[in-house]
Short mmCIF file of N, CA and C in Angstrom, two decimals:
data_model
loop_
_atom_site.label_atom_id
_atom_site.label_comp_id
_atom_site.label_asym_id
_atom_site.label_seq_id
_atom_site.Cartn_x
_atom_site.Cartn_y
_atom_site.Cartn_z
N UNK A 6 -48.73 42.83 -65.53
CA UNK A 6 -48.01 41.88 -64.87
C UNK A 6 -48.51 40.32 -64.55
N UNK A 7 -48.06 39.36 -64.98
CA UNK A 7 -48.51 38.16 -64.91
C UNK A 7 -48.52 37.79 -63.44
N UNK A 8 -49.72 36.92 -63.07
CA UNK A 8 -50.04 36.51 -62.30
C UNK A 8 -49.19 35.11 -61.76
N UNK A 9 -48.93 35.08 -60.32
CA UNK A 9 -48.29 33.82 -59.96
C UNK A 9 -48.82 32.86 -59.36
N UNK A 10 -48.65 31.76 -60.16
CA UNK A 10 -49.64 30.56 -59.65
C UNK A 10 -48.77 29.73 -58.72
N UNK A 11 -49.42 29.32 -57.40
CA UNK A 11 -48.93 28.42 -56.63
C UNK A 11 -49.23 27.11 -56.70
N UNK A 12 -48.27 26.09 -57.06
CA UNK A 12 -48.82 24.83 -57.39
C UNK A 12 -49.15 24.05 -55.95
N UNK A 13 -48.74 24.46 -55.17
CA UNK A 13 -48.90 23.99 -53.94
C UNK A 13 -50.27 24.36 -53.20
N UNK A 14 -51.21 25.00 -53.80
CA UNK A 14 -52.46 25.56 -53.16
C UNK A 14 -53.40 24.53 -52.97
N UNK A 15 -54.40 24.75 -52.12
CA UNK A 15 -55.38 23.48 -51.86
C UNK A 15 -55.85 22.95 -53.12
N UNK A 16 -56.47 23.57 -53.81
CA UNK A 16 -56.80 23.10 -55.13
C UNK A 16 -56.10 22.42 -55.96
N UNK A 17 -54.94 23.03 -56.13
CA UNK A 17 -54.01 22.12 -56.82
C UNK A 17 -53.76 20.91 -56.24
N UNK A 18 -53.63 20.63 -55.00
CA UNK A 18 -53.47 19.38 -54.34
C UNK A 18 -54.69 18.41 -54.32
N UNK A 19 -55.99 19.03 -54.65
CA UNK A 19 -57.03 18.24 -54.60
C UNK A 19 -57.01 17.60 -55.98
N UNK A 20 -56.59 18.38 -57.13
CA UNK A 20 -56.73 17.97 -58.39
C UNK A 20 -55.54 16.78 -58.60
N UNK A 21 -54.57 16.75 -57.77
CA UNK A 21 -53.37 15.75 -57.79
C UNK A 21 -54.00 14.63 -56.96
N UNK A 22 -55.01 14.49 -56.12
CA UNK A 22 -55.49 13.58 -55.38
C UNK A 22 -54.61 13.47 -53.94
N UNK A 23 -54.04 14.61 -53.73
CA UNK A 23 -53.31 14.48 -52.67
C UNK A 23 -54.12 15.03 -51.24
N UNK A 24 -55.18 15.48 -51.45
CA UNK A 24 -56.35 15.94 -50.51
C UNK A 24 -57.43 15.47 -51.14
N UNK A 25 -58.32 14.77 -50.23
CA UNK A 25 -59.55 13.98 -50.63
C UNK A 25 -60.75 15.39 -50.85
N UNK A 26 -61.71 14.95 -51.82
CA UNK A 26 -62.60 15.98 -51.92
C UNK A 26 -64.09 15.07 -52.27
N UNK A 27 -65.17 15.64 -51.91
CA UNK A 27 -66.70 14.78 -52.19
C UNK A 27 -66.99 15.36 -53.56
N UNK A 28 -66.26 14.49 -54.70
CA UNK A 28 -67.01 14.91 -56.16
C UNK A 28 -68.50 14.96 -56.29
N UNK A 29 -68.79 15.98 -57.00
CA UNK A 29 -70.23 16.22 -57.48
C UNK A 29 -70.05 15.95 -59.03
N UNK A 30 -69.03 16.50 -59.78
CA UNK A 30 -69.00 16.02 -61.18
C UNK A 30 -67.58 16.38 -61.63
N UNK A 31 -66.95 15.59 -62.43
CA UNK A 31 -65.80 15.86 -63.37
C UNK A 31 -65.74 15.92 -64.71
N UNK A 32 -65.07 16.58 -65.40
CA UNK A 32 -65.25 16.60 -66.85
C UNK A 32 -63.52 16.53 -67.34
N UNK A 33 -63.47 16.84 -68.46
CA UNK A 33 -62.15 17.01 -68.97
C UNK A 33 -61.60 18.30 -68.55
N UNK A 34 -62.03 19.08 -68.32
CA UNK A 34 -61.32 20.20 -68.15
C UNK A 34 -61.89 20.85 -66.51
N UNK A 35 -62.94 20.25 -65.90
CA UNK A 35 -63.35 20.84 -64.78
C UNK A 35 -63.66 19.83 -63.54
N UNK A 36 -63.72 20.05 -62.41
CA UNK A 36 -63.82 19.51 -61.20
C UNK A 36 -64.85 20.34 -60.14
N UNK A 37 -65.66 19.48 -59.81
CA UNK A 37 -66.77 19.96 -58.86
C UNK A 37 -66.83 19.20 -57.86
N UNK A 38 -66.80 20.03 -56.48
CA UNK A 38 -66.65 18.90 -55.11
C UNK A 38 -67.58 20.02 -54.20
N UNK A 39 -67.89 19.37 -53.24
CA UNK A 39 -68.52 19.96 -51.91
C UNK A 39 -67.81 20.86 -51.14
N UNK A 40 -68.03 22.09 -50.75
CA UNK A 40 -67.14 22.78 -49.96
C UNK A 40 -67.13 22.17 -48.43
N UNK A 41 -66.05 22.32 -47.97
CA UNK A 41 -65.88 21.52 -46.65
C UNK A 41 -66.31 22.36 -45.61
N UNK A 42 -66.40 23.86 -45.92
CA UNK A 42 -67.09 24.74 -45.04
C UNK A 42 -68.00 25.56 -45.43
N UNK A 43 -69.41 24.73 -45.63
CA UNK A 43 -70.53 25.42 -46.66
C UNK A 43 -70.97 26.44 -45.89
N UNK A 44 -71.45 27.40 -46.72
CA UNK A 44 -72.10 28.84 -46.24
C UNK A 44 -73.46 28.88 -46.71
N UNK A 45 -74.09 27.90 -46.93
CA UNK A 45 -75.33 27.35 -47.25
C UNK A 45 -75.66 25.95 -47.66
N UNK A 46 -76.75 25.40 -47.42
CA UNK A 46 -77.29 24.11 -47.70
C UNK A 46 -76.97 23.42 -48.69
N UNK A 47 -76.47 24.20 -50.10
CA UNK A 47 -75.92 23.63 -50.96
C UNK A 47 -74.62 24.58 -51.20
N UNK A 48 -73.32 24.37 -51.31
CA UNK A 48 -72.32 25.00 -51.31
C UNK A 48 -71.30 24.15 -52.08
N UNK A 49 -71.33 24.41 -53.37
CA UNK A 49 -70.22 23.58 -54.39
C UNK A 49 -69.27 24.52 -54.91
N UNK A 50 -68.23 23.79 -55.08
CA UNK A 50 -66.98 24.46 -55.55
C UNK A 50 -66.84 24.07 -56.99
N UNK A 51 -66.45 24.65 -58.28
CA UNK A 51 -66.18 24.47 -59.28
C UNK A 51 -65.13 25.24 -59.82
N UNK A 52 -64.01 24.35 -60.25
CA UNK A 52 -62.54 24.68 -60.59
C UNK A 52 -62.07 24.12 -61.77
N UNK A 53 -61.35 24.90 -62.58
CA UNK A 53 -60.96 24.40 -63.93
C UNK A 53 -59.77 23.61 -63.45
N UNK A 54 -59.35 22.40 -64.16
CA UNK A 54 -58.41 21.58 -64.03
C UNK A 54 -56.87 22.22 -64.43
N UNK A 55 -56.76 23.52 -64.92
CA UNK A 55 -55.74 24.10 -65.53
C UNK A 55 -55.31 25.01 -64.52
N UNK A 56 -54.05 25.51 -64.26
CA UNK A 56 -53.49 26.45 -63.31
C UNK A 56 -54.01 27.81 -63.76
N UNK A 57 -54.97 28.29 -63.07
CA UNK A 57 -55.32 29.82 -63.45
C UNK A 57 -55.39 30.34 -61.90
N UNK A 58 -54.91 31.43 -61.78
CA UNK A 58 -55.13 32.09 -60.48
C UNK A 58 -56.45 32.56 -60.20
N UNK A 59 -56.98 33.36 -61.10
CA UNK A 59 -58.62 33.72 -60.47
C UNK A 59 -59.28 33.87 -62.14
N UNK A 60 -60.41 34.50 -62.06
CA UNK A 60 -61.30 34.76 -63.13
C UNK A 60 -60.58 35.69 -64.42
N UNK A 61 -59.91 36.65 -64.02
CA UNK A 61 -59.10 37.44 -65.02
C UNK A 61 -58.01 36.70 -65.36
N UNK A 62 -57.42 35.90 -64.69
CA UNK A 62 -56.38 35.08 -65.58
C UNK A 62 -57.08 33.93 -66.40
N UNK A 63 -57.99 32.97 -65.99
CA UNK A 63 -59.01 32.24 -66.78
C UNK A 63 -59.56 32.99 -67.88
N UNK A 64 -60.05 33.92 -68.03
CA UNK A 64 -60.67 34.35 -69.26
C UNK A 64 -59.81 35.07 -70.15
N UNK A 65 -58.80 35.43 -69.60
CA UNK A 65 -57.56 36.07 -70.52
C UNK A 65 -56.53 34.75 -71.22
N UNK A 66 -56.56 33.46 -70.80
CA UNK A 66 -55.57 32.77 -70.83
C UNK A 66 -56.16 31.22 -71.36
N UNK A 67 -57.47 30.81 -70.55
CA UNK A 67 -57.81 29.63 -70.79
C UNK A 67 -58.23 29.32 -72.51
N UNK A 68 -58.25 27.98 -72.67
CA UNK A 68 -58.98 27.74 -74.05
C UNK A 68 -60.39 28.08 -74.13
N UNK A 69 -61.05 28.29 -75.30
CA UNK A 69 -62.48 28.29 -75.35
C UNK A 69 -63.07 26.92 -74.82
N UNK A 70 -62.67 25.90 -74.95
CA UNK A 70 -62.72 24.64 -74.36
C UNK A 70 -63.34 24.86 -73.13
N UNK A 71 -61.73 24.94 -72.31
CA UNK A 71 -62.05 25.23 -70.62
C UNK A 71 -63.16 26.15 -70.09
N UNK A 72 -63.12 27.35 -70.95
CA UNK A 72 -64.30 28.43 -70.53
C UNK A 72 -65.47 27.64 -70.51
N UNK A 73 -65.83 27.22 -71.72
CA UNK A 73 -67.20 26.58 -72.01
C UNK A 73 -67.43 25.58 -71.37
N UNK A 74 -66.52 24.68 -70.79
CA UNK A 74 -66.75 23.86 -70.01
C UNK A 74 -67.14 23.90 -68.57
N UNK A 75 -66.30 25.10 -68.01
CA UNK A 75 -66.67 25.37 -66.56
C UNK A 75 -68.05 26.04 -66.45
N UNK A 76 -68.45 26.79 -67.72
CA UNK A 76 -69.77 27.61 -67.35
C UNK A 76 -70.95 26.60 -67.60
N UNK A 77 -70.61 25.57 -68.69
CA UNK A 77 -71.72 24.57 -69.05
C UNK A 77 -71.86 23.53 -67.69
N UNK A 78 -70.63 23.41 -66.90
CA UNK A 78 -70.76 22.46 -65.63
C UNK A 78 -71.46 23.10 -64.91
N UNK A 79 -71.30 24.38 -64.36
CA UNK A 79 -71.86 25.07 -63.28
C UNK A 79 -73.35 25.03 -63.53
N UNK A 80 -73.77 25.15 -64.75
CA UNK A 80 -75.60 25.20 -64.97
C UNK A 80 -75.73 23.66 -64.78
N UNK A 81 -75.23 22.85 -65.39
CA UNK A 81 -75.68 21.49 -65.26
C UNK A 81 -75.89 21.28 -63.87
N UNK A 82 -74.93 21.45 -62.90
CA UNK A 82 -74.72 21.09 -61.59
C UNK A 82 -75.92 21.70 -60.89
N UNK A 83 -76.15 23.13 -61.23
CA UNK A 83 -77.21 24.08 -60.61
C UNK A 83 -78.53 23.17 -60.74
N UNK A 84 -78.89 22.73 -62.16
CA UNK A 84 -79.94 21.96 -62.43
C UNK A 84 -80.09 20.82 -61.78
N UNK A 85 -79.02 19.88 -61.58
CA UNK A 85 -78.96 18.59 -60.97
C UNK A 85 -79.19 18.59 -59.61
N UNK A 86 -78.91 19.69 -58.72
CA UNK A 86 -79.07 19.74 -57.39
C UNK A 86 -80.52 20.26 -57.01
N UNK A 87 -81.07 20.60 -58.05
CA UNK A 87 -82.24 21.36 -57.94
C UNK A 87 -82.30 23.02 -57.52
N UNK A 88 -81.31 23.64 -57.87
CA UNK A 88 -81.09 24.95 -57.36
C UNK A 88 -81.55 26.06 -58.59
N UNK A 89 -81.88 25.63 -59.55
CA UNK A 89 -82.17 26.29 -60.64
C UNK A 89 -83.42 27.07 -60.46
N UNK A 90 -84.30 26.28 -59.70
CA UNK A 90 -85.59 27.08 -59.29
C UNK A 90 -85.64 26.56 -57.69
N UNK A 91 -85.72 27.30 -56.80
CA UNK A 91 -86.23 28.58 -56.76
C UNK A 91 -84.84 29.61 -57.11
N UNK A 92 -83.73 29.31 -56.86
CA UNK A 92 -82.57 30.19 -57.39
C UNK A 92 -81.26 29.79 -56.59
N UNK A 93 -80.18 30.37 -57.20
CA UNK A 93 -79.03 30.12 -56.80
C UNK A 93 -78.04 31.27 -56.89
N UNK A 94 -76.93 31.40 -56.37
CA UNK A 94 -75.87 32.37 -56.62
C UNK A 94 -74.49 31.49 -57.00
N UNK A 95 -73.95 32.28 -58.00
CA UNK A 95 -72.57 31.82 -58.46
C UNK A 95 -71.53 33.12 -58.46
N UNK A 96 -70.62 32.76 -57.59
CA UNK A 96 -69.76 33.87 -56.82
C UNK A 96 -68.26 33.32 -57.12
N UNK A 97 -67.19 34.24 -57.73
CA UNK A 97 -66.01 33.81 -57.55
C UNK A 97 -65.17 35.15 -57.41
N UNK A 98 -64.73 35.04 -56.22
CA UNK A 98 -63.65 36.28 -55.69
C UNK A 98 -62.33 36.31 -56.52
N UNK A 99 -61.93 37.44 -57.02
CA UNK A 99 -60.83 37.76 -57.74
C UNK A 99 -59.91 38.75 -57.30
N UNK A 100 -58.82 38.45 -56.79
CA UNK A 100 -57.90 39.35 -55.98
C UNK A 100 -58.16 39.84 -54.66
N UNK A 101 -57.07 40.52 -53.94
CA UNK A 101 -57.08 40.81 -52.77
C UNK A 101 -58.37 41.58 -52.30
N UNK A 102 -58.61 42.62 -53.24
CA UNK A 102 -59.91 43.27 -52.57
C UNK A 102 -61.36 42.64 -52.23
N UNK A 103 -61.36 41.25 -53.21
CA UNK A 103 -62.36 40.51 -53.27
C UNK A 103 -62.31 39.52 -52.07
N UNK A 104 -61.04 39.45 -51.53
CA UNK A 104 -60.73 38.70 -50.36
C UNK A 104 -60.66 37.44 -50.88
N UNK A 105 -59.92 36.88 -52.10
CA UNK A 105 -59.69 35.76 -52.68
C UNK A 105 -58.78 34.71 -51.74
N UNK A 106 -59.30 33.54 -51.39
CA UNK A 106 -58.36 32.63 -50.26
C UNK A 106 -57.52 32.03 -50.63
N UNK A 107 -57.99 31.48 -51.97
CA UNK A 107 -56.93 30.36 -52.65
C UNK A 107 -56.77 30.80 -54.17
N UNK A 108 -55.27 30.95 -54.43
CA UNK A 108 -55.10 31.34 -55.66
C UNK A 108 -55.04 30.43 -56.91
N UNK A 109 -56.12 29.82 -56.81
CA UNK A 109 -56.57 28.93 -57.87
C UNK A 109 -57.97 29.31 -58.29
N UNK A 110 -58.46 29.54 -59.55
CA UNK A 110 -59.94 29.91 -59.77
C UNK A 110 -60.61 29.07 -59.15
N UNK A 111 -61.72 29.35 -58.46
CA UNK A 111 -62.82 28.64 -57.99
C UNK A 111 -64.27 29.53 -58.01
N UNK A 112 -65.29 28.64 -58.35
CA UNK A 112 -66.52 29.34 -58.32
C UNK A 112 -67.13 28.73 -57.48
N UNK A 113 -67.96 29.37 -56.66
CA UNK A 113 -68.85 28.75 -55.64
C UNK A 113 -70.14 28.73 -56.14
N UNK A 114 -71.07 27.65 -56.16
CA UNK A 114 -72.42 27.79 -56.52
C UNK A 114 -73.14 27.49 -54.87
N UNK A 115 -73.85 28.43 -54.43
CA UNK A 115 -74.63 28.59 -53.32
C UNK A 115 -76.21 28.49 -53.52
N UNK A 116 -76.75 27.51 -52.69
CA UNK A 116 -78.41 27.76 -52.84
C UNK A 116 -79.03 26.94 -51.54
N UNK A 117 -80.07 26.93 -51.58
CA UNK A 117 -80.75 26.09 -50.76
C UNK A 117 -81.79 26.93 -49.57
N UNK A 118 -81.42 28.24 -49.72
CA UNK A 118 -82.03 29.06 -48.82
C UNK A 118 -82.01 30.48 -49.59
N UNK A 119 -82.52 31.61 -48.71
CA UNK A 119 -82.62 32.74 -49.36
C UNK A 119 -81.32 33.68 -48.76
N UNK A 120 -80.39 33.76 -49.84
CA UNK A 120 -79.15 34.39 -49.59
C UNK A 120 -78.73 35.92 -49.40
N UNK A 121 -80.09 36.41 -49.24
CA UNK A 121 -79.76 37.94 -48.96
C UNK A 121 -79.28 38.78 -49.98
N UNK A 122 -78.95 39.87 -49.61
CA UNK A 122 -78.44 40.74 -50.51
C UNK A 122 -76.92 40.34 -51.23
N UNK A 123 -76.27 40.72 -52.45
CA UNK A 123 -75.40 40.32 -53.12
C UNK A 123 -74.17 40.77 -52.27
N UNK A 124 -73.99 41.87 -51.52
CA UNK A 124 -73.15 42.35 -50.94
C UNK A 124 -73.95 43.47 -49.80
N UNK A 125 -72.90 43.34 -48.65
CA UNK A 125 -73.61 44.51 -47.96
C UNK A 125 -73.10 45.97 -48.12
N UNK A 126 -74.09 46.71 -48.19
CA UNK A 126 -73.82 48.14 -48.40
C UNK A 126 -72.65 48.72 -47.60
N UNK A 127 -71.80 49.58 -48.31
CA UNK A 127 -70.61 50.03 -47.60
C UNK A 127 -70.87 51.18 -46.54
#
């Protein structure tokens, strides 16, 4: 079943300039900006400019250029903010069971402190 993209989601509105964001980096295919509710000292969101619901949609339908750009941008930002050492987390929630809040692919870069275990044991 095809996933339905909501063109009025908050990230689509940021991409259209309807909602301001504190840009970290912008490329042809990607926008990165500071999260307005940070969960770590460094909390940056990286989103594709294309209308992709989640990582599944993105990896199935995005061009090679879009996919490459998103992941190269993630790495470049982590290095620029000094997170490559001692470490950082890259997180993308995909779907209801992962508690994805916004139906536009977004990848979190979290760093600046010990982030603990990846998930709590069930």
